[in-house]
Amino acid sequence: MAEAHAHDHAHDHHGPAKLSDGFGKWAMRWISTTNHKDLGTLYLVWAFAMFFVGGLMSLVIRGELFAPGLQFVDPEFFNQMTTMHALIMIFGGVMPAFTGLANWMVPMQIGCSDLALPRVNNWGFWILPFAFGLLLSTLFMDGGAPASGWTMYPPLVLQTGEAFPYLIFSIHLMGISSITGAINVVVTILNMRAPGMTLLKMPLFVWTWLITAYLLIAVMPVLAGAVTMLLTDRYFGTSFFNAAGGGDPVMFQHIFWFFGHPEVYILILPAFGIVSTIIPTFARKTLFGYASMVYATASIAFLSFIVWAHHMFTVGMPLAGELFFMFSTMLIAVPTGVKVFNWIATMWRGSMTFETPMLFALGFVFLFTIGGFSGLMLAIAPADFQYHDTYFVVAHFHYVLVPGAVFAILAAIYYWIPKWTGVMYNEKLGQFHFWWSAIWINVLFFPQHFLGLAGMPRRIPDYAVQFTDFNVISSIGAFAFFIGQFVFIYNMIQCMRGVGEPAPARPWEGAHGLEWTVPSPAPYHTFEKPPVVDDKEVAAHA
């Protein structure tokens, strides 16, 4: 029976979907595929479609804020845009993009033929279009889309119109998708590594994804519980968060941020793994302090569970609570600082070259560190009383998530696309894309620090006239940054069409890892037999 199943699985799909087979067959092949590469591609295409939708929403926000007064949209729709932009970028953009990279690269990097649960993998992806179909449909309902911020704080969120149950159900579906993907990654990494690949020989990207997957499994059910309590408050007469019935709206904040702060690290840990892979390649050195990077990642994940209330310094918590959350938040800077030190030490006296993946990795290190420093400022409880709910917070988390997470995703795609497609991307376009993005992202977000320090609140469609200049600069940066991403899309489409120089099996001179031992493009079933783990091949990691 086991032999029959293995035979069936190995020949489930003999190759990638081709449009020349006819549209029906081609469509069904993509819909029913269980191949990790196909699903990785679907996740990445989906993520960039959602980045486009979420980006358009951000342009509505920045267009409205170009000048004081109300320009284009009413305040209610503005609030809907801020809420939908955040939900779509986080759950529809960054998380699926990292899941797509995990689908593509984790099996290749640990030497297995596919993820452990391929049908579950297919199911996890195809939940997403339904989840976001529900969420986006709320824009057309009476009362409009949710307008309570992505945090969904009561009592404001309970004033949502017909969209409310659709919001809750879509979040449940997103959570199911995330949990299935995370379980798949954990089972695959722990059970299907090639012989000889011990845990401390795994590439850093695999390690960061293993730890991220545990975070997802731990905290997505917490979010599900919080939004289900909102649902019962609205429709079933409970009073979890209703002060009139003996509940407490601040309790929602505690539950939400117990999910929300580990979620921040879910959005950045895979980026650490990507940068820890790319910098050694282009510095042509082994990664400095491999073991300390693994332990630092695990430390960050552990500490992320005990710092949640630093988002809540202004709710009136006891002084002892403020001190605990202030010092524990500062403590996270230590393992994060270890990582930044190790990246710099890896580059020290390296034989560095500056291809596009390396540029995005360096942009990540520099700009993510700025986001980290502003995070330390927010960790100081008395100072946070001034920063809280201002544009300083907006500047902080966008520095972490855009030149942080998104730059790492772009770096990874430029780094691995020769392996995926078999052709090299256009290096001149790649370099242009980096410099355009790096300049305009700072024009977009750096002025927001000053707006916040001057006291401009976040999530408002209108503002006092003294904030005009920095808002104008920020809005110009937003439109310019958005336009520049079409250069990237064009470059990637050309690669997918096979336009470009043929890529060798190892297109980067300093690259090490099992993924570079197979031809480019990688075969549909990468390893029919487990590869032999060559210690030289993993030396760059360990």
XYZ file of N, CA and C in Angstrom, residues 360-476:
351
model
N 19.715 45.226 -1.760
C 18.494 45.196 -0.943
C 18.800 44.685 0.473
N 19.747 43.734 0.595
C 20.109 43.234 1.923
C 20.786 44.337 2.746
N 21.666 45.111 2.100
C 22.326 46.220 2.807
C 21.320 47.312 3.163
N 20.399 47.605 2.223
C 19.330 48.557 2.521
C 18.518 48.099 3.716
N 18.262 46.796 3.778
C 17.544 46.218 4.923
C 18.296 46.503 6.218
N 19.586 46.154 6.258
C 20.350 46.290 7.506
C 20.341 47.737 7.984
N 20.592 48.666 7.074
C 20.698 50.083 7.447
C 19.344 50.638 7.882
N 18.315 50.424 7.066
C 17.018 51.060 7.340
C 16.246 50.322 8.428
N 16.376 48.986 8.487
C 15.741 48.251 9.581
C 16.320 48.689 10.924
N 17.616 48.987 10.954
C 18.238 49.443 12.200
C 17.651 50.776 12.654
N 17.340 51.656 11.696
C 16.652 52.920 12.051
C 15.308 52.595 12.704
N 14.559 51.660 12.103
C 13.284 51.251 12.686
C 13.461 50.651 14.073
N 14.552 49.902 14.262
C 14.823 49.328 15.577
C 15.109 50.403 16.624
N 15.882 51.419 16.233
C 16.194 52.498 17.179
C 14.939 53.274 17.576
N 14.068 53.564 16.602
C 12.836 54.277 16.973
C 11.951 53.387 17.840
N 12.049 52.062 17.644
C 11.335 51.138 18.528
C 11.842 51.216 19.959
N 13.163 51.374 20.121
C 13.727 51.546 21.473
C 13.207 52.821 22.120
N 13.059 53.884 21.298
C 12.497 55.136 21.831
C 11.074 54.897 22.340
N 10.305 54.112 21.564
C 8.918 53.835 21.963
C 8.855 52.929 23.187
N 9.935 52.188 23.457
C 9.950 51.282 24.608
C 10.031 52.032 25.930
N 10.487 53.282 25.881
C 10.665 54.051 27.125
C 9.296 54.605 27.536
N 8.742 54.054 28.619
C 7.342 54.334 28.968
C 7.014 55.824 29.056
N 7.781 56.633 29.793
C 7.387 58.052 29.889
C 7.456 58.767 28.548
N 8.423 58.390 27.697
C 8.507 59.008 26.370
C 7.352 58.540 25.497
N 6.951 57.269 25.674
C 5.871 56.722 24.849
C 4.547 57.461 25.083
N 4.380 58.049 26.255
C 3.167 58.847 26.489
C 3.057 59.974 25.454
N 4.217 60.470 25.004
C 4.208 61.512 23.975
C 4.082 60.916 22.576
N 4.759 59.805 22.325
C 4.776 59.229 20.975
C 3.488 58.488 20.635
N 2.791 57.992 21.644
C 1.695 57.043 21.417
C 0.613 57.624 20.504
N 0.178 56.821 19.543
C -0.880 57.210 18.605
C -0.526 58.451 17.783
N 0.767 58.697 17.576
C 1.178 59.768 16.670
C 1.833 59.151 15.441
N 2.176 60.010 14.487
C 2.828 59.541 13.266
C 4.234 59.008 13.522
N 4.802 59.249 14.714
C 6.094 58.653 15.042
C 5.978 57.134 15.050
N 4.864 56.628 15.583
C 4.623 55.180 15.605
C 4.464 54.655 14.176
N 3.736 55.410 13.348
C 3.551 55.016 11.944
C 4.908 54.929 11.247
N 5.769 55.932 11.472
C 7.104 55.923 10.869
C 7.900 54.713 11.364
N 7.829 54.431 12.664
C 8.586 53.306 13.233
C 8.206 51.985 12.582
N 6.917 51.649 12.589
C 6.602 50.301 12.110
C 6.699 50.188 10.599
N 6.559 51.311 9.878
C 6.775 51.209 8.433
C 8.258 51.052 8.097
N 9.146 51.628 8.886
C 10.583 51.395 8.660
C 10.945 49.930 8.903
N 10.254 49.299 9.840
C 10.517 47.885 10.100
C 9.902 47.007 9.004
N 8.726 47.382 8.527
C 8.000 46.495 7.617
C 8.272 46.744 6.132
N 8.620 47.958 5.726
C 8.839 48.181 4.286
C 10.324 48.032 3.939
N 11.212 48.945 4.392
C 12.617 48.657 4.115
C 13.121 47.462 4.928
N 12.305 46.983 5.856
C 12.619 45.747 6.562
C 12.083 44.554 5.791
N 10.864 44.130 6.123
C 10.309 42.893 5.564
C 10.227 42.920 4.040
N 9.704 44.006 3.458
C 9.481 44.024 2.002
C 10.808 44.048 1.247
N 11.798 44.819 1.720
C 13.116 44.807 1.064
C 13.726 43.398 1.112
N 13.538 42.693 2.227
C 14.076 41.330 2.329
C 13.388 40.397 1.332
N 12.074 40.555 1.165
C 11.344 39.743 0.181
C 11.887 40.015 -1.225
N 12.085 41.303 -1.556
C 12.626 41.662 -2.878
C 14.038 41.112 -3.046
N 14.858 41.208 -1.991
C 16.219 40.663 -2.053
C 16.182 39.165 -2.344
N 15.281 38.453 -1.657
C 15.179 36.997 -1.829
C 14.770 36.635 -3.249
N 13.824 37.387 -3.806
C 13.359 37.076 -5.163
C 14.476 37.323 -6.172
N 15.169 38.448 -6.055
C 16.306 38.695 -6.961
C 17.379 37.614 -6.795
N 17.585 37.143 -5.571
C 18.641 36.167 -5.280
C 18.324 34.794 -5.872
N 17.069 34.389 -5.728
C 16.722 33.016 -6.120
C 16.033 32.905 -7.482
N 15.639 34.016 -8.087
C 14.886 33.881 -9.345
C 15.697 33.217 -10.468
N 17.032 33.366 -10.501
C 17.762 32.584 -11.521
C 17.572 31.078 -11.337
N 17.473 30.644 -10.081
C 17.254 29.211 -9.817
C 15.834 28.801 -10.189
N 14.883 29.704 -9.999
C 13.483 29.371 -10.284
C 13.201 29.334 -11.779
N 13.730 30.317 -12.515
C 13.333 30.476 -13.923
C 14.391 29.996 -14.905
N 15.638 29.870 -14.444
C 16.707 29.461 -15.354
C 17.312 30.608 -16.134
N 16.869 31.843 -15.889
C 17.475 32.994 -16.572
C 17.817 34.061 -15.539
N 18.814 34.884 -15.876
C 19.209 35.988 -15.003
C 18.269 37.178 -15.239
N 17.934 37.851 -14.163
C 17.151 39.085 -14.290
C 18.043 40.175 -14.899
N 17.428 41.258 -15.312
C 18.162 42.407 -15.868
C 18.798 43.188 -14.716
N 20.129 43.104 -14.608
C 20.833 43.706 -13.470
C 20.685 45.226 -13.430
N 20.698 45.880 -14.613
C 20.568 47.347 -14.624
C 19.209 47.775 -14.090
N 18.152 47.056 -14.509
C 16.817 47.373 -13.991
C 16.737 47.099 -12.493
N 17.384 46.008 -12.060
C 17.396 45.672 -10.636
C 18.064 46.765 -9.808
N 19.226 47.252 -10.300
C 19.937 48.313 -9.576
C 19.093 49.591 -9.536
N 18.474 49.901 -10.680
C 17.609 51.088 -10.716
C 16.473 50.926 -9.711
N 15.856 49.741 -9.680
C 14.743 49.481 -8.760
C 15.183 49.703 -7.317
N 16.391 49.221 -6.977
C 16.851 49.406 -5.593
C 17.023 50.877 -5.257
N 17.779 51.603 -6.077
C 18.083 52.989 -5.721
C 16.826 53.859 -5.712
N 15.930 53.620 -6.671
C 14.655 54.353 -6.692
C 13.882 54.081 -5.403
N 13.784 52.791 -5.033
C 13.012 52.416 -3.841
C 13.660 52.953 -2.578
N 14.990 52.842 -2.477
C 15.682 53.255 -1.246
C 15.564 54.762 -1.023
N 15.622 55.527 -2.109
C 15.510 56.988 -1.967
C 14.086 57.374 -1.574
N 13.101 56.875 -2.325
C 11.729 57.352 -2.113
C 11.097 56.797 -0.847
N 11.578 55.636 -0.386
C 11.002 55.101 0.855
C 11.376 55.998 2.027
N 12.568 56.605 1.953
C 12.970 57.542 3.012
C 12.242 58.876 2.889
N 12.017 59.309 1.650
C 11.216 60.522 1.446
C 9.803 60.309 1.989
N 9.295 59.099 1.830
C 7.934 58.771 2.276
C 7.834 58.722 3.800
N 8.726 57.979 4.457
C 8.513 57.698 5.880
C 9.347 58.525 6.848
N 10.513 59.047 6.424
C 11.320 59.760 7.414
C 10.631 61.026 7.944
N 9.965 61.811 7.074
C 9.290 63.012 7.615
C 8.215 62.689 8.651
N 7.687 61.458 8.612
C 6.630 61.103 9.561
C 7.153 61.057 11.001
N 8.467 60.819 11.181
C 9.033 60.929 12.529
C 8.826 62.345 13.072
N 9.117 63.331 12.236
C 9.013 64.721 12.682
C 7.554 65.103 12.925
N 6.658 64.600 12.056
C 5.226 64.869 12.268
C 4.780 64.331 13.620
N 5.225 63.114 13.939
C 4.837 62.508 15.205
C 5.402 63.261 16.393
N 6.681 63.640 16.296
C 7.304 64.386 17.398
C 6.631 65.743 17.590
N 6.092 66.303 16.496
C 5.382 67.590 16.592
C 3.945 67.417 17.069
N 3.481 66.159 17.183
C 2.173 65.921 17.784
C 1.050 65.587 16.828
N 1.349 65.233 15.553
C 0.258 64.903 14.624
C -0.275 63.501 14.930
N -1.568 63.370 15.236
C -2.125 62.035 15.522
C -2.181 61.177 14.257
N -2.146 59.858 14.449
C -2.306 58.945 13.323
C -3.797 58.766 13.023
N -4.091 58.163 11.873
C -5.461 57.801 11.477
C -6.411 58.992 11.463
N -5.940 60.138 10.967
C -6.847 61.282 10.818
C -6.793 61.766 9.367
N -7.956 62.135 8.791
C -7.982 62.576 7.387
C -7.654 64.048 7.208
N -7.620 64.803 8.298
C -7.374 66.246 8.233
C -6.380 66.585 9.336
N -5.680 67.711 9.192
C -4.672 68.049 10.187
C -4.467 69.558 10.215
N -3.820 70.014 11.284
C -3.545 71.446 11.447
C -2.529 71.894 10.402
N -2.602 73.146 10.021
C -1.837 73.666 8.888
C -0.323 73.566 9.104
N 0.135 73.554 10.358
C 1.587 73.519 10.584
C 2.212 72.178 10.183
N 1.393 71.138 9.961
C 1.933 69.832 9.559
C 2.020 69.684 8.041
N 1.666 70.733 7.280
C 1.498 70.595 5.828
C 2.780 70.176 5.117
N 3.899 70.837 5.378
C 5.107 70.625 4.576
C 5.578 69.171 4.597
N 5.672 68.609 5.812
C 6.147 67.238 5.909
C 5.147 66.257 5.279
N 3.850 66.553 5.367
C 2.858 65.686 4.729
C 2.979 65.722 3.206
N 3.245 66.895 2.661
C 3.436 67.008 1.201
C 4.621 66.150 0.775
N 5.755 66.273 1.489
C 6.950 65.484 1.154
C 6.628 63.989 1.229
N 5.971 63.588 2.311
C 5.629 62.174 2.520
C 4.744 61.646 1.395
N 3.744 62.427 0.980
C 2.833 61.979 -0.075
C 3.543 61.850 -1.420
N 4.440 62.788 -1.733
C 5.213 62.682 -2.980
C 6.036 61.396 -2.964
